[in-house]
Each structure stands twice: as structure tokens, then as C-alpha cells.
PDB file of C-alpha atoms in Angstrom:
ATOM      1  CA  UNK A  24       0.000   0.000   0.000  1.00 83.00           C
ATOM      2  CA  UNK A  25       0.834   3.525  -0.733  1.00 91.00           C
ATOM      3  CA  UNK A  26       2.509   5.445   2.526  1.00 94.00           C
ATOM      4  CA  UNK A  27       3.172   9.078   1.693  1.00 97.00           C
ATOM      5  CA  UNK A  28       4.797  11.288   4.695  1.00 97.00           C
ATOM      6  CA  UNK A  29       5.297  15.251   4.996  1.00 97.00           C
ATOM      7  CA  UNK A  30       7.776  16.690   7.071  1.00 94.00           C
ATOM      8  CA  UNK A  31       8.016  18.706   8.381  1.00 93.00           C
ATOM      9  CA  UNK A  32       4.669  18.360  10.618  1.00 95.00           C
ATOM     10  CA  UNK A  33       4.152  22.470  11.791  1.00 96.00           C
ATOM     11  CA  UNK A  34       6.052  24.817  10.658  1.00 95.00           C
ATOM     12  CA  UNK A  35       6.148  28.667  11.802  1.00 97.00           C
ATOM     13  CA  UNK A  36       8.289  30.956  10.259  1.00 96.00           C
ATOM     14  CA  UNK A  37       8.463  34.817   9.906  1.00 97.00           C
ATOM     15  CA  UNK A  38       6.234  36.627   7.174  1.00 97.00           C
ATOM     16  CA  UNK A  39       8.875  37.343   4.027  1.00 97.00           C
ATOM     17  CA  UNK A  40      11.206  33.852   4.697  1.00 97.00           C
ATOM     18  CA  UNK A  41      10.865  31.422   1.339  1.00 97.00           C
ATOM     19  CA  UNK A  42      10.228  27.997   2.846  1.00 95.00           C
ATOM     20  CA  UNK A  43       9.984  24.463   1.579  1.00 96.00           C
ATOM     21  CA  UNK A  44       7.411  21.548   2.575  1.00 97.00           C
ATOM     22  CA  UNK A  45       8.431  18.091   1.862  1.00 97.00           C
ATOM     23  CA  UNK A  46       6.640  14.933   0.980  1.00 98.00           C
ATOM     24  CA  UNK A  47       7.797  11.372   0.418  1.00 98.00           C
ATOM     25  CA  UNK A  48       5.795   8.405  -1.160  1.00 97.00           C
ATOM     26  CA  UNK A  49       6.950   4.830  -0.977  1.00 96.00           C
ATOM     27  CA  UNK A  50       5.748   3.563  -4.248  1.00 92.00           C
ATOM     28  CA  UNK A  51       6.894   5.496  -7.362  1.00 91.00           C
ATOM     29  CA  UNK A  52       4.508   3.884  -9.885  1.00 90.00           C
ATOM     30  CA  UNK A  53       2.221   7.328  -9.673  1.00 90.00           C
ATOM     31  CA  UNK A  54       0.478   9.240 -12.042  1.00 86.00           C
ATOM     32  CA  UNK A  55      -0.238  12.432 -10.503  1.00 87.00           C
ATOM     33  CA  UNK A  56       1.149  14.462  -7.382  1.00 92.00           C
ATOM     34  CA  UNK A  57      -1.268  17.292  -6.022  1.00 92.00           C
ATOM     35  CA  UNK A  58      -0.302  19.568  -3.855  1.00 95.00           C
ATOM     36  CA  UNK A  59      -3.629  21.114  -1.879  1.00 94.00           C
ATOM     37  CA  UNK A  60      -4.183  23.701   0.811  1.00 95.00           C
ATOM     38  CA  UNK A  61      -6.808  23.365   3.832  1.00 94.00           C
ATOM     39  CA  UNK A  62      -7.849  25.863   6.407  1.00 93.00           C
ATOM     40  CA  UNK A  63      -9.256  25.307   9.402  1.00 87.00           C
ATOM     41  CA  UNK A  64     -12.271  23.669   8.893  1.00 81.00           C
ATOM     42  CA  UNK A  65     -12.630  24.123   5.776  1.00 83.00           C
ATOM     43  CA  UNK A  66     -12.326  21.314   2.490  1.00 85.00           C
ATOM     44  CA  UNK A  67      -9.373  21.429   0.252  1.00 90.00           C
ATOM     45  CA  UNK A  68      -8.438  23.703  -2.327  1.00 90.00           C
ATOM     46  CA  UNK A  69      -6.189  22.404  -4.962  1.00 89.00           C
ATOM     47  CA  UNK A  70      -2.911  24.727  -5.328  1.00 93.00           C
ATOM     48  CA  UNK A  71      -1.007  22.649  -8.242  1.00 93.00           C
ATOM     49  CA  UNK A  72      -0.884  18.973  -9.921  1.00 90.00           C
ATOM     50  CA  UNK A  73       2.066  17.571 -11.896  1.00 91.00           C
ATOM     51  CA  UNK A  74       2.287  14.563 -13.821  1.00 87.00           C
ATOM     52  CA  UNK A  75       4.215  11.698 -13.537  1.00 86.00           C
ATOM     53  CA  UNK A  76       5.557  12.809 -16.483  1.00 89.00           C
ATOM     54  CA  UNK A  77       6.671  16.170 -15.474  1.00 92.00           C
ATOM     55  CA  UNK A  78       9.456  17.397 -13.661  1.00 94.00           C
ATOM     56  CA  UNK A  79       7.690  20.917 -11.975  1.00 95.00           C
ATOM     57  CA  UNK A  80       4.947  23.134 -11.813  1.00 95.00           C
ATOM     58  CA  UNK A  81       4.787  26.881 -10.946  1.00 96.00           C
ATOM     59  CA  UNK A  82       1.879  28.814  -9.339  1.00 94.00           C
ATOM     60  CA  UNK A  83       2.614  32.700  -8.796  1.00 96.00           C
ATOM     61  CA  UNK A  84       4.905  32.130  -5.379  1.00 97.00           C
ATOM     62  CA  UNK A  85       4.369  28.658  -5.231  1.00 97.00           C
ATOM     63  CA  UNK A  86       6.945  25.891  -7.492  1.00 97.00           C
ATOM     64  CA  UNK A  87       6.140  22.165  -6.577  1.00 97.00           C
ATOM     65  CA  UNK A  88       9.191  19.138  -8.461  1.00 97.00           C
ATOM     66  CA  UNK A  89       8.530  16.109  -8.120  1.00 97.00           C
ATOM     67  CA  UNK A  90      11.333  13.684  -8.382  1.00 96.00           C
ATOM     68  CA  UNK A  91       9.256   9.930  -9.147  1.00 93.00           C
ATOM     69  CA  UNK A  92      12.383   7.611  -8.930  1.00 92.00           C
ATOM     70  CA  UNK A  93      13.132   8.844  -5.881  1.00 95.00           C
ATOM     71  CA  UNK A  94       9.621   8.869  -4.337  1.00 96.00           C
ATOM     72  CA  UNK A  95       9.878  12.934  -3.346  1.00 97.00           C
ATOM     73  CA  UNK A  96       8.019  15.907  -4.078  1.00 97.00           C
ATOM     74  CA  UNK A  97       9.009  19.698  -2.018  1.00 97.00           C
ATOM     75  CA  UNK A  98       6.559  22.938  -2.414  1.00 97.00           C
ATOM     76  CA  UNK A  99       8.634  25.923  -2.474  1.00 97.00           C
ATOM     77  CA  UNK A 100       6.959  29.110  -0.836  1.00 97.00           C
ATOM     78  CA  UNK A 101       8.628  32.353  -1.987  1.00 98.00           C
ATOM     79  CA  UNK A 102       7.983  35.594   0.090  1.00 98.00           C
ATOM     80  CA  UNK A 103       5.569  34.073   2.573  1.00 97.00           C
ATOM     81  CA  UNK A 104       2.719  36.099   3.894  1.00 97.00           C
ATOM     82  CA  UNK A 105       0.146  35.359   6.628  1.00 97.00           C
ATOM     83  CA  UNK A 106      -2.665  34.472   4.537  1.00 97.00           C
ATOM     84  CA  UNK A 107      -0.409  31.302   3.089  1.00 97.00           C
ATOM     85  CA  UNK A 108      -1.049  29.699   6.604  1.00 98.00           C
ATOM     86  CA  UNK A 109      -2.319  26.828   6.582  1.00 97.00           C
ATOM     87  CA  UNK A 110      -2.180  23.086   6.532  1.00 97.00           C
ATOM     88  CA  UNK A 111      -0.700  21.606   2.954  1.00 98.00           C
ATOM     89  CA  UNK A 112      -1.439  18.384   2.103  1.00 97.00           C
ATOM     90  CA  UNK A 113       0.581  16.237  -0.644  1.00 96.00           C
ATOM     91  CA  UNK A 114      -1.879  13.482  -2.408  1.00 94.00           C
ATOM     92  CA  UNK A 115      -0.149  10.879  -4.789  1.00 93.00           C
ATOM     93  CA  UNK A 116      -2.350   8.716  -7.279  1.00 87.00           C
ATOM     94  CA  UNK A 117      -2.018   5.713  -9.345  1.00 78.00           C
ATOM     95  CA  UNK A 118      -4.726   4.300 -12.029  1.00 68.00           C
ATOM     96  CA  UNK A 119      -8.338   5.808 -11.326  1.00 64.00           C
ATOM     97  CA  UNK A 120      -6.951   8.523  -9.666  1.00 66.00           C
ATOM     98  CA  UNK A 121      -7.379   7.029  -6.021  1.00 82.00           C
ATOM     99  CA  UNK A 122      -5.391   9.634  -3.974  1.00 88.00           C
ATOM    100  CA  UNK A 123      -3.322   8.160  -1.061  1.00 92.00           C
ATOM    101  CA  UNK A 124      -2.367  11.665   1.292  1.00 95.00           C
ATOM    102  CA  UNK A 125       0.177  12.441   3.704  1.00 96.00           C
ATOM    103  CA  UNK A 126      -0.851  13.867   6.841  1.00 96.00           C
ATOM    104  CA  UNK A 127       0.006  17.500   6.265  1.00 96.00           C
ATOM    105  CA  UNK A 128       2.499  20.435   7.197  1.00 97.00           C
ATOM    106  CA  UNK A 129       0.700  22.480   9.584  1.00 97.00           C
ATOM    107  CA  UNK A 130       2.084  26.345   7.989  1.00 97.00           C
ATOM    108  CA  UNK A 131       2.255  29.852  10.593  1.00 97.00           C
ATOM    109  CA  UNK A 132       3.613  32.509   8.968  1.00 97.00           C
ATOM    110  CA  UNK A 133       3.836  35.064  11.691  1.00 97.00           C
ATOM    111  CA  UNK A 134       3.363  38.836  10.909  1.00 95.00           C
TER     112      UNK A 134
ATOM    113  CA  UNK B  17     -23.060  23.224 -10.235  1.00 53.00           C
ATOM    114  CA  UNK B  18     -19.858  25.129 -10.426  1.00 74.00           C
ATOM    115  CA  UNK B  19     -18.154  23.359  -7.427  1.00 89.00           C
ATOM    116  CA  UNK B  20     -18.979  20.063  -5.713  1.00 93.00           C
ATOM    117  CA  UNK B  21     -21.630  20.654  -3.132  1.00 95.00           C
ATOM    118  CA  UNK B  22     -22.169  18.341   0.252  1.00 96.00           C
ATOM    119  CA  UNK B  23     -24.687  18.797   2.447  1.00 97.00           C
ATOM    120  CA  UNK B  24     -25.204  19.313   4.916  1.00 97.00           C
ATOM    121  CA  UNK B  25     -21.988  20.985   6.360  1.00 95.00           C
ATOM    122  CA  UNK B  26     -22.414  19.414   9.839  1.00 96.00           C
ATOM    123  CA  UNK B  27     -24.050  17.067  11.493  1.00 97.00           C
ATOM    124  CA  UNK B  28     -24.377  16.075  14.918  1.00 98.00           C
ATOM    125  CA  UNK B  29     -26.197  12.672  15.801  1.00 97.00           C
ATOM    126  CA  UNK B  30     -26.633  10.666  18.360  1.00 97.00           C
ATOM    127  CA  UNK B  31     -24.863   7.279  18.939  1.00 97.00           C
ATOM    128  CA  UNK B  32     -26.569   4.232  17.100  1.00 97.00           C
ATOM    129  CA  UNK B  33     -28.675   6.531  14.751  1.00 98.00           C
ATOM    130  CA  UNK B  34     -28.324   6.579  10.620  1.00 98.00           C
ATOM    131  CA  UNK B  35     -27.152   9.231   9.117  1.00 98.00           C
ATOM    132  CA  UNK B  36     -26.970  10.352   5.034  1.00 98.00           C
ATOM    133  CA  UNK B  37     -24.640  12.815   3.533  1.00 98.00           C
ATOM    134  CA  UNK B  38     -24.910  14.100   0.137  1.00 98.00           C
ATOM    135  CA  UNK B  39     -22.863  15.141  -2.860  1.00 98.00           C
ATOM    136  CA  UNK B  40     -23.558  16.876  -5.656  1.00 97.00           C
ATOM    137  CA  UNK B  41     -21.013  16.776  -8.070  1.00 95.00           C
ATOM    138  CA  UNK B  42     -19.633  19.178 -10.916  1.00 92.00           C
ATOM    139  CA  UNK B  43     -21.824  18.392 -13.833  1.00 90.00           C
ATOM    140  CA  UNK B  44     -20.548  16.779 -16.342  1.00 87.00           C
ATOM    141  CA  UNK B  45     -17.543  14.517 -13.752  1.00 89.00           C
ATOM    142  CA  UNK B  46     -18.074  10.935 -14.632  1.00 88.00           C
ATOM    143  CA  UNK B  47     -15.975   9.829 -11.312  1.00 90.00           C
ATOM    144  CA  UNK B  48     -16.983  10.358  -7.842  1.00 93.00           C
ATOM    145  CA  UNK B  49     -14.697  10.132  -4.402  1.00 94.00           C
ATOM    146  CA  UNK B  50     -15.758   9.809  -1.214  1.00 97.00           C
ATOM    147  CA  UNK B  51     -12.558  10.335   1.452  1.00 96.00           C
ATOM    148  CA  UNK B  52     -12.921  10.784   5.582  1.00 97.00           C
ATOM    149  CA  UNK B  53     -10.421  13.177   7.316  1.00 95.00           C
ATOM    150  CA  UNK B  54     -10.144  12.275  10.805  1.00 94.00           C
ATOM    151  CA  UNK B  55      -8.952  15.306  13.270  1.00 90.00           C
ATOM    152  CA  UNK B  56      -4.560  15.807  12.533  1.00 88.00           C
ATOM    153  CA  UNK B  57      -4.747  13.071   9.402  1.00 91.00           C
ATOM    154  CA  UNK B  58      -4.823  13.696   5.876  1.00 93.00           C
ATOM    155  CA  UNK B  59      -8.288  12.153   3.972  1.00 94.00           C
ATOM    156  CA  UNK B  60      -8.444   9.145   3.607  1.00 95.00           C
ATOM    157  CA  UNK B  61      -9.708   6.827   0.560  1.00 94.00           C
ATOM    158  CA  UNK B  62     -13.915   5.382   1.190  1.00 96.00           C
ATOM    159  CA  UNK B  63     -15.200   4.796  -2.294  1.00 95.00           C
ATOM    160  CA  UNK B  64     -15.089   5.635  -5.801  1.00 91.00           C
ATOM    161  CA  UNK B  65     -17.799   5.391  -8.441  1.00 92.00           C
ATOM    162  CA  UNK B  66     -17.588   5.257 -12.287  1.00 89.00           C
ATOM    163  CA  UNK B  67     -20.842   6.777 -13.373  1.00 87.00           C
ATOM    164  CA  UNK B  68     -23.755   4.527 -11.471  1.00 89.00           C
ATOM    165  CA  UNK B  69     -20.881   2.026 -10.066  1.00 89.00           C
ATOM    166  CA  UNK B  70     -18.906   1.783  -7.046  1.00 88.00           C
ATOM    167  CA  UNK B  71     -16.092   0.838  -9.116  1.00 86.00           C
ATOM    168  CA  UNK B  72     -13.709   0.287  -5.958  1.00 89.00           C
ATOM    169  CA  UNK B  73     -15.267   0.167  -2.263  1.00 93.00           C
ATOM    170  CA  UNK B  74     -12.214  -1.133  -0.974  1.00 91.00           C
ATOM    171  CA  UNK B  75     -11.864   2.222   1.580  1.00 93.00           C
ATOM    172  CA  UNK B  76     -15.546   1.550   3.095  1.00 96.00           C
ATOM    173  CA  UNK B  77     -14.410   0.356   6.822  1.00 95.00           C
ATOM    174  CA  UNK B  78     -17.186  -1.839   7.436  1.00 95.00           C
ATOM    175  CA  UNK B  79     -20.507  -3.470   6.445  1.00 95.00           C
ATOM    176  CA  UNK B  80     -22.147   0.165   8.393  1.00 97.00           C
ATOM    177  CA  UNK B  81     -21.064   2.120   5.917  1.00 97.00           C
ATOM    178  CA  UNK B  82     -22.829   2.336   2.149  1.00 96.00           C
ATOM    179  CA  UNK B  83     -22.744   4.837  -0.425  1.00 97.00           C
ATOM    180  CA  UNK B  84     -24.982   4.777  -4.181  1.00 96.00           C
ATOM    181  CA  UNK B  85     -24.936   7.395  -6.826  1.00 95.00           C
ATOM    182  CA  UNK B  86     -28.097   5.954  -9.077  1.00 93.00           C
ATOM    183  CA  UNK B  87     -28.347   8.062 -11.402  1.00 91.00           C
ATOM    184  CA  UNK B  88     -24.727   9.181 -12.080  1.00 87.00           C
ATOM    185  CA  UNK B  89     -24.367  12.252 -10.780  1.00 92.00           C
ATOM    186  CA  UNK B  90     -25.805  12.849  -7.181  1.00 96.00           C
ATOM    187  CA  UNK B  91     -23.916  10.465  -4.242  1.00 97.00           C
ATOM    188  CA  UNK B  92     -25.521   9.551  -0.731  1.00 98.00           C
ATOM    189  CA  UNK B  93     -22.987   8.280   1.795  1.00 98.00           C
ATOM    190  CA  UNK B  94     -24.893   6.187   4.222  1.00 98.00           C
ATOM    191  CA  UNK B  95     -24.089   5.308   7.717  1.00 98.00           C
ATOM    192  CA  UNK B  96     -26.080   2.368   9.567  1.00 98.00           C
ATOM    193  CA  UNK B  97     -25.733   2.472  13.808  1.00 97.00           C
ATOM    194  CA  UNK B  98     -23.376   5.257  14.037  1.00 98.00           C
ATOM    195  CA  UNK B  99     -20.531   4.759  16.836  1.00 97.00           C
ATOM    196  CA  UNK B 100     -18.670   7.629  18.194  1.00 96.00           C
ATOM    197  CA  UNK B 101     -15.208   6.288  15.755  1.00 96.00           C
ATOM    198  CA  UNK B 102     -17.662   7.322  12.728  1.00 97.00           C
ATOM    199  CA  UNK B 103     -17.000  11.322  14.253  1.00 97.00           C
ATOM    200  CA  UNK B 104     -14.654  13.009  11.116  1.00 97.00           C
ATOM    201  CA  UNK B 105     -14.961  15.239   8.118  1.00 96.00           C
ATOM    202  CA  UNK B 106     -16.248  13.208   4.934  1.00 97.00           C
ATOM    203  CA  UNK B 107     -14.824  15.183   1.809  1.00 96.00           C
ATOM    204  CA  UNK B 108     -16.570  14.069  -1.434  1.00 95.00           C
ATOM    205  CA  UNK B 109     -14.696  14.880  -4.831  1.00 92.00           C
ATOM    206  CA  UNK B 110     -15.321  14.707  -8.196  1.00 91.00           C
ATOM    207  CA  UNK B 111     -12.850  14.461 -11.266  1.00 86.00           C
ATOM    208  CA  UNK B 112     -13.717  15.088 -15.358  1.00 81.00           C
ATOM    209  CA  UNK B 113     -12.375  10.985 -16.523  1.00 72.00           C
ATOM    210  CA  UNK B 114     -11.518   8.379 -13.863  1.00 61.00           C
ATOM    211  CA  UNK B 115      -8.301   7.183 -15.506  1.00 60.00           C
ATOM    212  CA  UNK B 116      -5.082   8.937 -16.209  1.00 53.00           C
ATOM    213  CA  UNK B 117      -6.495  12.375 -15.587  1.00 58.00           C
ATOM    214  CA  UNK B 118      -4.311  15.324 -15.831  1.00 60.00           C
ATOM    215  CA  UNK B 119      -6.496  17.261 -13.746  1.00 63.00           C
ATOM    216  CA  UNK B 120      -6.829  16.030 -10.728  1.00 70.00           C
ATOM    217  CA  UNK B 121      -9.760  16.540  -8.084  1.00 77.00           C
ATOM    218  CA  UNK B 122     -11.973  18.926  -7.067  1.00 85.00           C
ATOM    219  CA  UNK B 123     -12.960  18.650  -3.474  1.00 90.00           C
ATOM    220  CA  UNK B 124     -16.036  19.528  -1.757  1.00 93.00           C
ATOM    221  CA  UNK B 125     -15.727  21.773   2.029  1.00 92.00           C
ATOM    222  CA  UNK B 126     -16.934  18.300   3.823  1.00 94.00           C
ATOM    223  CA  UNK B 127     -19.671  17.285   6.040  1.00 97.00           C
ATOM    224  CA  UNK B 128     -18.423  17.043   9.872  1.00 96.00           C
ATOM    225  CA  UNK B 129     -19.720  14.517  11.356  1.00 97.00           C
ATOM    226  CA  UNK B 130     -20.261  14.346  15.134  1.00 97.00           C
ATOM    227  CA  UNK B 131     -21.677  11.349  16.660  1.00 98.00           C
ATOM    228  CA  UNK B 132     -22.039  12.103  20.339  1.00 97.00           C
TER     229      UNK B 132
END
């Protein structure tokens, strides 16, 4: 079965510091990688997806690579501010796009 | 619908009682997800249907816990004797093609459920 881990778990940091959120997956036969954001109770909002094929996507401040042989993925925050806090979860898929998720980096960015 | 609707938002019932939650999915999504998101975890898989079909119910934790989608679009999630474990967040999703799709899910905001 799929395991997929982020570290780290929280994360607080000072408004302005580029950060990076990683996330690991055990098996690298995926198709997609999604990247999504939740905030307190709220559902999740999808911030970028990459293909198995791909190497990166960008999103304004936000560049997610995904390295498949190596079962690794890392969100790169540029110029955080304190609406990017949040939890950030990292979903892998294989065939029918049943997502297996890590258990998310809880983000502060303090003012 | 321009996003994928559940209803309602939250629930609280008592212990042993059924419960239903809905989804209403973007029109036109062929494939339907239904994930639980217990308090500090990330969401994890129930059941996904193909159209009318529960193509994979491998995720569904026991016989309590049933979902349908009859005519292919809407999706009830149906809880039998509720237990106090059953208390989480059920996201529903919907995607455009079930296989191979480059575009990933779109998630609904959840139903919290709160069996007390």
C-alpha cells in the first residue's frame, strides 16, 4: 500500500522567509502528485498537480518538483505572507486517480 | 453546479442513529470520491464510483457504511448504527475521466460529522 509522509509536521516561520514543505511516497509507480491547501475547517483547495511525467509546476509564489524515482516531491513558498497559513497536504495517485495523502504540514507565517 | 456541493456541512447525531450525507457533483464529472479526514490526518480513501458504479469500495471500513450514486451524478454516503469512531470530516470529490487524468480533483468543504 501507498505510505506518503510530509515533514516537516508544523512549521512557523516569519512573514517574508521562502520555505519548503516536503513529501515522500513509498511507491513510485504514480500518475499524478497534487499539492492542496486546507484551512481550518474548511475542504481542500487544490494549489497545483504535476504529472508523472513532469518534472515541476509553478503557481505565482508557489513551485512544486517532483522527483518519481526517488519517491519525493518539495513545495517551495517564496515571500511568505500570513494568509499562506495553513495546513498543505501532498496526495499521490495511481490508475483511477485514487489519492493516497500524507498527513500534512501544519504552515504559521507570523506577521 | 460550479463546485462540488455536500450537504449538509455538519451534522451532529446521536450514537446508534443513521445518518446520510450528500454530494452533488460538478456536472458533467463521470468519477466520484468519497474520502474521511479524521482530526490531525490527511483524507483518507472510502469509495469511488464510475458513473452509477462503485467501481472500488475497498476504503468503506465496514458493512455500516454504504454509499450509491443511481443516477450518475448525485452520491448519498450512508451510515447504519453510528458509533462515536464514525466522528470526522467526509470530503466528497469529483474528477472530469476516472483514468489517467491530468487534472486532478476537485474537493467539496466536507460534512463534519459528530456522533455524540
Amino acid at each position: 500500500k501507498q505510505e506518503v509522509t510530509q515533514i516537516p509536521a508544523a512549521l512557523s516561520v516569519p512573514e517574508g522567509e521562502n520555505l519548503v514543505l516536503n513529501c515522500s511516497f513509498t511507491d513510485s509507480a504514480i500518475y499524478n502528485l497534487q499539492w492542496f491547501r486546507q484551512d481550518p475547517g474548511k475542504g481542500l483547495t487544490s494549489l497545483l498537480l504535476i504529472q508523472s511525467s513532469q518534472r515541476e509546476q509553478t503557481s505565482g509564489r508557489l513551485n512544486a518538483s517532483l522527483d518519481k524515482s526517488s519517491g519525493r516531491s518539495t513545495l517551495y513558498i517564496a515571500a511568505s505572507q500570513p494568509g499562506d497559513s495553513a495546513t498543505y497536504l501532498c496526495a499521490v495517485s495511481g490508475n483511477f486517480n485514487k489519492f493516497y495523502f500524507g498527513s500534512g504540514t501544519k504552515l504559521n507565517v507570523k506577521p | 453546479g460550479a463546485g462540488v456541493s455536500q450537504t449538509p456541512s455538519n451534522k451532529v447525531t446521536e450514537k446508534g442513529k443513521y445518518v446520510e450525507l450528500r454530494c452533488d457533483p460538478i456536472s458533467g464529472h463521470t468519477a466520484l470520491y468519497w474520502y474521511r479526514q479524521s482530526l490531525g490526518q490527511g483524507p483518507e480513501f472510502l469509495i469511488y464510483f464510475q458513473g452509477t458504479g462503485a467501481a472500488d469500495d475497498s476504503g468503506l471500513p465496514n458493512d455500516r457504511f454504504f454509499a450509491v450514486r443511481p443516477e450518475g451524478s448525485v452520491s448519498t454516503l450512508k451510515i447504519q448504527r453510528t458509533e462515536r469512531g464514525d466522528s470526522a470530516v467526509y470530503l466528497c470529490a469529483s474528477s472530469l475521466t476516472p483514468d489517467r487524468n491530468p487534472y486532478g480533483y476537485t474537493f467539496g468543504s466536507g460534512t463534519r460529522l459528530t456522533v455524540v
